[in-house]
Short mmCIF file of C-alpha atoms and ligand atoms in Angstrom, two decimals:
data_model
loop_
_atom_site.label_atom_id
_atom_site.label_comp_id
_atom_site.label_asym_id
_atom_site.label_seq_id
_atom_site.Cartn_x
_atom_site.Cartn_y
_atom_site.Cartn_z
CA MET H 157 0.00 0.00 0.00
CA SER H 158 1.35 3.44 -0.78
CA TYR H 159 0.36 6.38 1.36
CA ASN H 160 -1.76 9.25 0.10
CA LEU H 161 -1.17 12.76 1.45
CA ASP H 162 -3.86 12.55 4.16
CA GLN H 163 -2.47 9.25 5.43
CA LEU H 164 1.05 10.63 5.33
CA ASN H 165 -0.02 13.75 7.23
CA ALA H 166 -1.66 11.55 9.91
CA TYR H 167 1.47 9.38 10.16
CA CYS H 168 3.77 12.41 10.43
CA LYS H 169 1.61 13.97 13.12
CA ARG H 170 1.26 10.77 15.11
CA TYR H 171 4.98 10.06 15.29
CA GLY H 172 6.21 13.63 15.63
CA PHE H 173 7.62 14.32 12.18
CA ILE H 174 5.42 17.25 11.10
CA TYR H 175 2.69 19.29 12.80
CA GLN H 176 0.36 21.96 11.48
CA GLY H 177 1.98 25.38 12.14
CA SER H 178 0.45 27.54 14.94
CA GLU H 179 -1.96 24.71 15.73
CA ILE H 180 -3.17 26.00 19.10
CA TYR H 181 -4.40 29.20 17.38
CA GLY H 182 -6.31 27.22 14.80
CA GLY H 183 -3.27 26.98 12.55
CA LEU H 184 -1.75 29.24 9.92
CA ALA H 185 -2.56 27.86 6.49
CA ASN H 186 0.25 26.07 4.69
CA THR H 187 2.77 26.42 7.48
CA TRP H 188 4.30 23.30 9.00
CA ASP H 189 6.44 22.70 12.05
CA TYR H 190 8.93 19.86 12.26
CA GLY H 191 8.75 17.78 15.44
CA PRO H 192 11.60 15.82 17.04
CA LEU H 193 11.80 13.21 14.26
CA GLY H 194 11.12 15.69 11.45
CA ALA H 195 13.80 18.08 12.70
CA SER H 196 16.28 15.24 12.92
CA LEU H 197 15.38 13.95 9.44
CA LYS H 198 15.69 17.45 7.97
CA ASN H 199 19.11 17.87 9.57
CA ASN H 200 20.26 14.51 8.26
CA ILE H 201 19.13 15.40 4.73
CA LYS H 202 20.99 18.72 4.90
CA LYS H 203 24.05 16.99 6.35
CA LEU H 204 24.10 14.46 3.51
CA TRP H 205 23.73 17.22 0.90
CA TRP H 206 26.43 19.34 2.55
CA GLU H 207 28.82 16.39 2.64
CA GLU H 208 28.21 15.39 -0.97
CA PHE H 209 28.20 18.90 -2.45
CA VAL H 210 30.51 20.78 -0.10
CA SER H 211 32.59 19.31 2.70
CA LYS H 212 33.57 16.05 1.00
CA ASN H 213 33.61 17.49 -2.51
CA PRO H 214 37.00 18.78 -3.62
CA LEU H 215 35.40 20.96 -6.32
CA ASN H 216 33.25 23.07 -4.02
CA VAL H 217 33.15 25.28 -0.94
CA GLY H 218 30.30 26.47 1.30
CA LEU H 219 28.62 29.74 2.25
CA ASP H 220 25.97 31.03 4.65
CA SER H 221 24.75 34.41 3.38
CA SER H 222 21.97 36.65 4.75
CA ILE H 223 18.28 36.34 4.04
CA LEU H 224 18.03 40.13 3.68
CA LEU H 225 20.01 41.47 0.73
CA ASN H 226 20.44 44.95 -0.66
CA PRO H 227 17.18 45.50 -2.63
CA LYS H 228 19.18 46.42 -5.73
CA THR H 229 20.00 42.70 -5.93
CA TRP H 230 16.44 41.93 -6.94
CA GLU H 231 16.30 44.76 -9.46
CA ALA H 232 19.45 43.41 -11.09
CA THR H 233 18.14 39.84 -11.30
CA GLY H 234 14.74 40.91 -12.65
CA HIS H 235 12.83 39.61 -9.62
CA VAL H 236 11.25 43.02 -8.89
CA SER H 237 9.87 43.33 -12.41
CA GLY H 238 9.49 39.71 -13.39
CA PHE H 239 8.99 37.32 -10.46
CA LYS H 240 5.24 37.39 -10.88
CA ASP H 241 2.34 35.03 -11.29
CA PRO H 242 -0.98 35.75 -13.06
CA LEU H 243 -3.59 35.99 -10.28
CA MET H 244 -7.33 35.57 -10.77
CA ASP H 245 -10.04 35.66 -8.09
CA CYS H 246 -13.29 33.73 -8.21
CA LYS H 247 -15.90 36.39 -7.37
CA GLN H 248 -18.31 33.76 -6.13
CA CYS H 249 -16.21 31.99 -3.45
CA LYS H 250 -13.28 34.46 -3.24
CA SER H 251 -10.71 31.74 -3.86
CA ARG H 252 -7.51 32.79 -5.66
CA HIS H 253 -5.99 31.00 -8.60
CA ARG H 254 -3.03 31.13 -10.91
CA ALA H 255 -4.54 31.57 -14.34
CA ASP H 256 -1.96 29.27 -15.99
CA ASN H 257 -2.74 26.56 -13.41
CA LEU H 258 -6.50 26.84 -14.06
CA ILE H 259 -5.77 26.08 -17.70
CA SER H 260 -3.34 23.21 -17.12
CA GLN H 261 -5.60 21.60 -14.50
CA ALA H 262 -8.75 21.91 -16.62
CA THR H 263 -6.99 20.41 -19.64
CA LYS H 264 -5.15 17.73 -17.63
CA ASN H 265 -1.82 19.28 -18.68
CA GLN H 266 -2.72 19.07 -22.38
CA VAL H 267 -2.49 22.86 -22.73
CA ASP H 268 0.55 24.65 -21.35
CA ALA H 269 -0.01 28.39 -20.94
CA ASP H 270 3.61 29.02 -20.03
CA GLY H 271 4.79 31.97 -22.11
CA TRP H 272 1.27 33.24 -22.95
CA ASP H 273 0.39 36.82 -22.17
CA TYR H 274 -2.38 37.57 -19.65
CA GLN H 275 -4.99 38.41 -22.29
CA GLN H 276 -4.42 35.06 -24.02
CA MET H 277 -4.88 33.22 -20.71
CA TYR H 278 -8.01 35.18 -19.83
CA ASP H 279 -9.56 34.63 -23.26
CA TYR H 280 -8.81 30.89 -23.12
CA ILE H 281 -10.45 30.56 -19.68
CA ILE H 282 -13.56 32.47 -20.79
CA GLU H 283 -13.90 30.81 -24.21
CA ASN H 284 -13.47 27.33 -22.75
CA LYS H 285 -15.72 28.08 -19.76
CA ILE H 286 -13.15 26.83 -17.23
CA LYS H 287 -14.93 26.69 -13.90
CA CYS H 288 -13.56 27.56 -10.46
CA PRO H 289 -12.16 24.27 -9.07
CA VAL H 290 -13.29 25.25 -5.55
CA CYS H 291 -16.98 26.20 -6.03
CA GLY H 292 -17.74 25.39 -9.67
CA GLY H 293 -18.58 29.07 -10.37
CA PHE H 294 -17.69 30.92 -13.54
CA ASP H 295 -17.30 34.54 -12.53
CA TYR H 296 -13.71 35.77 -12.39
CA THR H 297 -11.91 39.05 -11.90
CA PRO H 298 -9.50 40.07 -14.67
CA ILE H 299 -5.96 38.70 -14.31
CA ARG H 300 -3.63 40.79 -12.14
CA GLU H 301 0.11 40.57 -11.74
CA PHE H 302 1.15 39.29 -8.35
CA ASN H 303 4.78 39.58 -7.21
CA LEU H 304 5.86 36.55 -5.23
CA MET H 305 8.46 38.32 -3.12
CA PHE H 306 7.69 39.01 0.54
CA LYS H 307 8.22 42.70 1.14
CA THR H 308 8.96 44.21 4.52
CA HIS H 309 10.53 47.40 5.91
CA GLN H 310 14.00 47.79 7.28
CA GLY H 311 14.46 49.98 10.35
CA VAL H 312 11.81 51.96 12.18
CA THR H 313 10.11 53.85 9.38
CA THR H 314 7.75 52.42 6.82
CA GLU H 315 8.79 54.69 3.95
CA SER H 316 9.16 52.89 0.67
CA ILE H 317 12.85 53.82 0.58
CA ASN H 318 13.31 51.22 3.32
CA ASP H 319 11.48 48.45 1.46
CA ILE H 320 13.37 45.23 1.62
CA TYR H 321 12.60 41.65 0.56
CA LEU H 322 12.94 38.26 2.16
CA ARG H 323 15.02 36.32 -0.36
CA PRO H 324 12.99 34.13 -2.74
CA GLU H 325 16.06 31.95 -3.40
CA THR H 326 19.41 31.44 -1.69
CA ALA H 327 21.25 31.64 -5.01
CA GLN H 328 21.74 35.40 -5.17
CA GLY H 329 23.69 35.52 -1.90
CA ILE H 330 26.17 33.24 -3.65
CA PHE H 331 26.54 35.49 -6.69
CA LEU H 332 26.99 38.56 -4.49
CA ASN H 333 29.84 36.78 -2.70
CA PHE H 334 31.47 35.23 -5.76
CA LYS H 335 34.55 37.49 -5.56
CA ASN H 336 34.86 37.23 -1.77
CA VAL H 337 34.71 33.46 -1.81
CA GLN H 338 36.98 33.05 -4.82
CA ARG H 339 39.60 35.34 -3.30
CA THR H 340 39.53 33.91 0.21
CA SER H 341 39.27 30.24 -0.74
CA ARG H 342 41.83 30.68 -3.55
CA LYS H 343 39.71 28.37 -5.68
CA LYS H 344 40.33 28.31 -9.40
CA VAL H 345 37.49 28.14 -11.90
CA PRO H 346 35.85 25.62 -12.27
CA PHE H 347 34.54 25.53 -8.72
CA GLY H 348 31.19 25.70 -6.95
CA ILE H 349 29.70 27.45 -3.92
CA GLY H 350 27.00 25.59 -2.01
CA GLN H 351 24.53 27.04 0.45
CA ILE H 352 21.58 25.82 2.53
CA GLY H 353 19.00 28.20 3.90
CA LYS H 354 15.46 29.52 4.13
CA SER H 355 13.71 31.13 1.20
CA PHE H 356 10.33 32.83 1.06
CA ARG H 357 7.77 33.13 -1.72
CA ASN H 358 4.27 34.50 -1.39
CA GLU H 359 2.87 31.62 -3.44
CA ILE H 360 -0.68 32.11 -4.73
CA THR H 361 -1.49 28.43 -4.57
CA PRO H 362 0.57 26.75 -1.86
CA GLY H 363 -0.46 23.19 -1.09
CA ASN H 364 0.04 19.47 -1.50
CA TYR H 365 1.11 19.29 2.14
CA ILE H 366 4.77 20.42 2.41
CA PHE H 367 5.35 20.45 -1.37
CA ARG H 368 4.64 24.12 -2.02
CA THR H 369 4.83 26.46 0.95
CA ARG H 370 5.61 30.13 1.45
CA GLU H 371 8.57 29.47 3.71
CA PHE H 372 10.94 26.66 2.74
CA GLU H 373 14.56 25.64 2.71
CA GLN H 374 16.76 25.33 -0.33
CA MET H 375 20.03 23.51 -0.93
CA GLU H 376 21.58 25.33 -3.86
CA MET H 377 24.90 25.33 -5.60
CA GLU H 378 26.28 27.75 -8.18
CA PHE H 379 29.05 26.08 -10.13
CA PHE H 380 31.30 28.57 -11.95
CA CYS H 381 33.02 27.37 -15.11
CA LYS H 382 34.69 28.66 -18.23
CA PRO H 383 32.30 29.73 -21.02
CA GLY H 384 32.12 26.94 -23.56
CA THR H 385 32.50 24.18 -20.95
CA GLU H 386 29.10 24.71 -19.33
CA LEU H 387 27.18 21.97 -21.12
CA GLU H 388 29.72 19.36 -20.06
CA TRP H 389 29.36 20.50 -16.46
CA PHE H 390 25.60 20.60 -16.83
CA ALA H 391 25.67 16.90 -17.79
CA TYR H 392 28.10 16.20 -14.93
CA TRP H 393 25.90 17.78 -12.22
CA LYS H 394 22.74 16.14 -13.56
CA LYS H 395 24.38 12.76 -13.16
CA PHE H 396 25.73 13.74 -9.77
CA ALA H 397 22.25 14.83 -8.63
CA LEU H 398 20.71 11.52 -9.69
CA ALA H 399 23.42 9.60 -7.80
CA PHE H 400 22.70 11.78 -4.75
CA LEU H 401 19.00 10.90 -4.86
CA LYS H 402 19.89 7.22 -4.97
CA LYS H 403 22.08 7.70 -1.91
CA ALA H 404 19.18 9.49 -0.23
CA GLY H 405 17.12 6.34 -0.75
CA LEU H 406 14.87 7.16 -3.70
CA LYS H 407 14.09 4.33 -6.09
CA GLU H 408 15.29 4.80 -9.66
CA GLU H 409 11.78 4.32 -11.04
CA SER H 410 10.39 7.07 -8.79
CA VAL H 411 12.33 9.84 -10.54
CA LYS H 412 12.55 11.00 -14.13
CA LEU H 413 14.13 13.85 -16.01
CA TYR H 414 12.27 16.60 -17.83
CA ASP H 415 14.43 18.57 -20.26
CA HIS H 416 12.90 21.98 -20.93
CA PRO H 417 12.36 22.37 -24.68
CA LYS H 418 14.68 24.96 -26.26
CA GLU H 419 11.83 27.34 -27.12
CA LYS H 420 10.59 27.35 -23.50
CA LEU H 421 13.94 28.07 -21.83
CA SER H 422 14.31 31.28 -19.79
CA PHE H 423 16.07 33.85 -21.98
CA TYR H 424 19.29 33.53 -19.92
CA SER H 425 19.45 29.73 -19.89
CA ASN H 426 20.93 27.46 -22.56
CA ALA H 427 19.80 24.22 -20.86
CA THR H 428 17.45 23.37 -18.00
CA THR H 429 16.37 20.01 -16.65
CA ASP H 430 13.97 19.28 -13.82
CA ILE H 431 14.28 16.08 -11.86
CA LEU H 432 10.68 15.02 -11.26
CA TYR H 433 9.53 12.73 -8.47
CA ASN H 434 6.42 10.58 -8.62
CA TYR H 435 4.41 12.29 -5.83
CA PRO H 436 0.92 10.94 -5.01
CA TRP H 437 -0.61 13.40 -7.52
CA GLY H 438 1.84 12.45 -10.31
CA PHE H 439 5.35 13.42 -11.42
CA ASP H 440 6.24 16.93 -10.24
CA GLU H 441 9.35 19.05 -9.75
CA LEU H 442 11.78 17.95 -7.09
CA TRP H 443 15.04 19.51 -8.28
CA GLY H 444 15.76 22.17 -10.89
CA ILE H 445 19.12 22.11 -12.68
CA ALA H 446 19.88 25.06 -14.92
CA SER H 447 22.72 26.27 -17.05
CA ARG H 448 22.39 30.03 -16.41
CA THR H 449 25.20 31.39 -18.62
CA ASP H 450 26.80 34.50 -17.07
CA TYR H 451 23.43 36.22 -16.62
CA ASP H 452 23.53 36.75 -12.84
CA LEU H 453 27.16 37.84 -12.56
CA ARG H 454 26.77 40.15 -15.58
CA ARG H 455 23.68 41.82 -14.13
CA HIS H 456 25.25 42.27 -10.69
CA GLN H 457 28.38 43.67 -12.31
CA GLU H 458 26.24 46.14 -14.21
CA TYR H 459 24.05 47.21 -11.27
CA SER H 460 26.77 47.31 -8.61
CA GLY H 461 29.56 48.77 -10.72
CA GLU H 462 31.92 46.14 -9.21
CA LYS H 463 34.07 44.13 -11.55
CA LEU H 464 33.11 40.47 -11.13
CA GLU H 465 35.32 38.96 -13.81
CA TYR H 466 37.65 36.10 -13.01
CA LEU H 467 41.30 36.37 -13.95
CA ASP H 468 42.59 32.97 -14.95
CA PRO H 469 46.10 32.80 -13.41
CA ASP H 470 47.24 30.18 -15.91
CA THR H 471 46.20 31.94 -19.13
CA ASN H 472 45.89 35.55 -17.92
CA GLU H 473 42.43 35.65 -19.51
CA SER H 474 39.67 37.63 -17.79
CA TYR H 475 36.08 36.49 -18.16
CA LEU H 476 32.72 36.22 -16.44
CA PRO H 477 32.27 32.55 -15.59
CA TYR H 478 29.22 30.65 -16.77
CA VAL H 479 27.13 28.96 -14.12
CA ILE H 480 25.43 25.61 -13.55
CA GLU H 481 22.86 25.69 -10.77
CA PRO H 482 21.37 22.59 -9.14
CA ALA H 483 18.62 23.94 -6.81
CA LEU H 484 16.79 21.55 -4.49
CA GLY H 485 14.11 22.07 -1.82
CA VAL H 486 14.73 20.34 1.52
CA GLU H 487 11.03 19.74 2.19
CA ARG H 488 10.35 18.40 -1.31
CA LEU H 489 13.11 15.87 -0.85
CA LEU H 490 11.92 15.01 2.66
CA LEU H 491 8.41 14.40 1.30
CA ALA H 492 9.78 12.20 -1.49
CA ILE H 493 11.91 10.21 0.96
CA LEU H 494 8.94 9.51 3.22
CA ILE H 495 6.66 8.53 0.32
CA ASP H 496 9.31 6.28 -1.25
CA ASN H 497 10.27 4.48 1.95
CA LEU H 498 7.07 4.13 3.94
CA GLU H 499 5.13 0.90 3.56
CA GLU H 500 2.68 -1.46 5.22
CA GLU H 501 4.47 -4.79 5.15
CA THR H 502 2.68 -8.12 5.47
CA LEU H 503 4.80 -10.54 7.49
CA SER H 504 5.03 -14.32 7.07
CA ASP H 505 2.59 -14.84 9.99
CA GLY H 506 -0.01 -12.68 8.22
CA GLU H 507 0.45 -9.71 10.56
CA THR H 508 1.24 -6.30 9.14
CA ARG H 509 3.70 -3.69 10.28
CA THR H 510 4.33 -0.07 9.31
CA LEU H 511 7.90 0.13 8.08
CA LEU H 512 9.96 3.17 7.17
CA ARG H 513 12.78 1.68 5.11
CA ILE H 514 14.82 4.85 5.26
CA SER H 515 18.59 4.77 4.68
CA ARG H 516 20.72 4.45 7.79
CA ALA H 517 22.36 7.84 7.16
CA LEU H 518 19.00 9.62 7.15
CA ALA H 519 17.15 7.67 9.87
CA PRO H 520 16.13 10.22 12.53
CA ILE H 521 17.04 7.78 15.29
CA LYS H 522 19.71 5.15 14.74
CA ILE H 523 19.18 2.90 17.74
CA THR H 524 16.58 2.34 20.42
CA VAL H 525 17.40 0.63 23.72
CA LEU H 526 14.69 -1.56 25.22
CA PRO H 527 14.68 -3.39 28.55
CA LEU H 528 12.64 -6.59 28.13
CA VAL H 529 11.03 -6.00 31.54
CA LYS H 530 11.59 -2.56 32.99
CA LYS H 531 11.35 -3.73 36.59
CA TYR H 532 14.21 -6.21 36.21
CA GLN H 533 16.43 -4.82 33.48
CA GLY H 534 15.62 -1.08 33.58
CA ASP H 535 18.81 -0.03 35.37
CA LYS H 536 21.07 -2.04 33.10
CA ALA H 537 19.23 -0.72 30.03
CA GLU H 538 19.87 2.85 31.17
CA GLU H 539 23.56 2.04 31.47
CA VAL H 540 23.59 0.69 27.92
CA TYR H 541 21.65 3.74 26.72
CA ASN H 542 24.30 6.04 28.21
CA GLN H 543 27.07 3.96 26.66
CA LEU H 544 25.51 4.39 23.19
CA LEU H 545 24.58 8.04 23.67
CA GLU H 546 28.27 8.93 23.41
CA ASP H 547 28.35 7.86 19.75
CA PHE H 548 24.84 7.74 18.25
CA GLU H 549 21.38 9.29 17.98
CA VAL H 550 19.73 6.83 20.37
CA THR H 551 16.49 6.66 22.36
CA TYR H 552 15.31 4.68 25.33
CA ASP H 553 11.88 3.04 25.32
CA ASP H 554 10.42 1.06 28.23
CA THR H 555 6.68 1.57 27.70
CA GLY H 556 4.38 -1.18 26.44
CA ASN H 557 5.12 -4.76 25.52
CA ILE H 558 8.30 -5.55 23.59
CA GLY H 559 6.46 -6.41 20.35
CA ARG H 560 4.76 -3.01 20.27
CA ARG H 561 8.02 -1.25 20.99
CA TYR H 562 9.67 -3.04 18.03
CA ARG H 563 6.74 -1.99 15.84
CA ARG H 564 7.11 1.63 16.87
CA ALA H 565 10.84 1.55 16.08
CA ASP H 566 10.08 0.02 12.64
CA ALA H 567 7.44 2.63 11.92
CA ILE H 568 9.87 5.52 12.42
CA GLY H 569 12.71 3.80 10.57
CA THR H 570 15.08 3.03 13.48
CA PRO H 571 17.62 0.62 11.99
CA TYR H 572 18.56 -1.20 15.25
CA CYS H 573 16.86 -2.18 18.50
CA VAL H 574 19.13 -3.20 21.37
CA THR H 575 17.29 -5.37 23.87
CA ILE H 576 18.42 -5.94 27.45
CA ASP H 577 17.12 -9.23 28.91
CA GLU H 578 17.80 -11.63 31.76
CA GLN H 579 20.91 -13.00 30.05
CA THR H 580 22.41 -9.48 29.82
CA LEU H 581 22.53 -9.35 33.62
CA GLN H 582 24.50 -12.59 33.66
CA ASP H 583 26.95 -12.28 30.75
CA ASP H 584 26.89 -8.64 29.55
CA THR H 585 25.55 -9.48 26.10
CA VAL H 586 22.59 -7.85 24.36
CA THR H 587 20.30 -8.73 21.44
CA ILE H 588 20.49 -6.51 18.39
CA ARG H 589 17.48 -6.65 16.06
CA GLU H 590 17.79 -5.30 12.53
CA ARG H 591 14.79 -3.35 11.20
CA ASP H 592 14.25 -4.75 7.68
CA THR H 593 15.09 -8.43 8.17
CA MET H 594 14.05 -8.52 11.87
CA GLU H 595 17.04 -10.85 12.35
CA GLN H 596 18.64 -10.87 15.78
CA VAL H 597 22.27 -11.33 16.84
CA ARG H 598 23.85 -11.41 20.26
CA VAL H 599 26.74 -8.99 20.89
CA SER H 600 28.82 -8.33 23.97
CA LEU H 601 28.63 -4.90 25.58
CA ASP H 602 32.38 -4.40 25.15
CA ASN H 603 31.95 -4.66 21.42
CA LEU H 604 28.54 -2.98 21.07
CA ASN H 605 29.47 0.54 19.93
CA GLU H 606 32.02 -0.70 17.42
CA PHE H 607 29.62 -3.32 16.05
CA LEU H 608 26.89 -0.72 15.53
CA ARG H 609 29.29 1.83 14.06
CA ILE H 610 30.21 -0.66 11.34
CA GLU H 611 26.61 -1.78 10.77
CA LEU H 612 25.33 1.78 10.48
CA LYS H 613 27.82 2.57 7.74
CA LYS H 614 26.41 -0.23 5.55
N1 LIG C 296 17.70 29.56 -7.71
C1 LIG C 296 16.86 28.83 -8.56
C2 LIG C 296 15.60 28.47 -7.93
O1 LIG C 296 15.27 28.91 -6.85
P1 LIG C 296 13.39 27.15 -8.37
O2 LIG C 296 13.08 26.07 -9.37
O3 LIG C 296 12.45 28.30 -8.28
O4 LIG C 296 14.86 27.62 -8.70
C3 LIG C 296 14.46 25.44 -6.72
O5 LIG C 296 13.53 26.48 -6.94
C4 LIG C 296 13.84 24.35 -5.87
O6 LIG C 296 13.36 24.92 -4.64
C5 LIG C 296 12.64 23.67 -6.49
O7 LIG C 296 13.01 22.65 -7.39
C6 LIG C 296 11.96 23.11 -5.25
O8 LIG C 296 12.61 21.93 -4.84
C7 LIG C 296 12.22 24.20 -4.21
N2 LIG C 296 11.05 25.13 -4.12
C8 LIG C 296 10.78 26.17 -4.92
N3 LIG C 296 9.65 26.79 -4.51
C9 LIG C 296 9.19 26.13 -3.45
C10 LIG C 296 8.07 26.27 -2.58
N4 LIG C 296 7.19 27.26 -2.73
N5 LIG C 296 7.90 25.38 -1.57
C11 LIG C 296 8.79 24.38 -1.38
N6 LIG C 296 9.88 24.19 -2.16
C12 LIG C 296 10.09 25.04 -3.19
#
């Protein structure tokens, strides 16, 4: 059985992965808070990405730039004038829609309004009598432009001169620091700068649980290379991204590539591919990978007046590097990982168990320590718990019968259960139960941490 979004939401709430944001005030629509397991899973995902793209990758270095950037940044990139969606209100039920989405939904993706002007979209909706998907009405306002950037004021006055934006992507902080990072890290082109952080977009139609929200985290890299070599690097990072998803535990058949057709590419891009994941509503964007030419650096050079060219020390050539950008959302990957790894397994005795077959590296908890009977083995189990706490993310569970405790550990993806029983008190050995096979081995306490360290690397 695969989980639909409602079932997944119930599972995440029950086990402490994800809660509705501001729940005690009746919630704040489309905001989500990450509970103990969700926070740990998110951190493990970010850690894996950081290792693969930054700390263990000789090509790249890392950055942590601010959320608030000089507003000129967004004029230079075109976000102030162009980061807009076509907004339409249903006059009957007051729901808001993206006009292009109304068209693609009504035509089951047969008609793609991307690139149409607003009048074309409006005429299509009216001529084809596309009804409001919320109330079935057919009475719309004209299409208005809606800028997706969150605007706020810096300082104590609310004059427009102090208008400032929450960043809609982490990427621009990287471009602004290109020279700083290149100089201080003494990296030679080709090299990349990776960054993880929050981004904000005032999405008109957030939804599909944590898939599209107004506040989210991105893991982005800008890879700077010599003009003319960009398509080779584009192919390289696409392959690298697919290998990363495999490492993160996604099945090969759950992802596919969508190459943007040449005529639909953004004017600054000479190649763009989305990695799509098979979410419960169908294949949708997980990861965008774009070859962005020198557009961003050129625009920032123009608007800031700062020279951003790279001087190649080997050839003495000066040029603006071209850029490959793999941009991935943390929550979209987290959602994909849960969907891909969560199952109801029927066991040989006919019983079923909920099993999160998540990779060991990402499992929110690596080990749980269980005394068989709390009254007799509780003290010893606490000793073992403390011994493991030094090295691992470990929990202690002494409530309920042992079978139910194993089931709970399986349901949240804990790879190993360490059980303390009567024999432990006599010979200092414990039982280790593996999550997927449910096989058990007996290991001595002296050797326990080392044994688990090796197992968890598998
Ligand atoms: N710098 C390029 C950039 O931001 P994007 O395709 O707009 O490109 C990159 O975003 C990734 O960020 C997406 O593939 C998705 O994983 C994630 N993302 C974008 N908007 C999101 C939203 N509203 N909610 C959650 N994740 C989002």
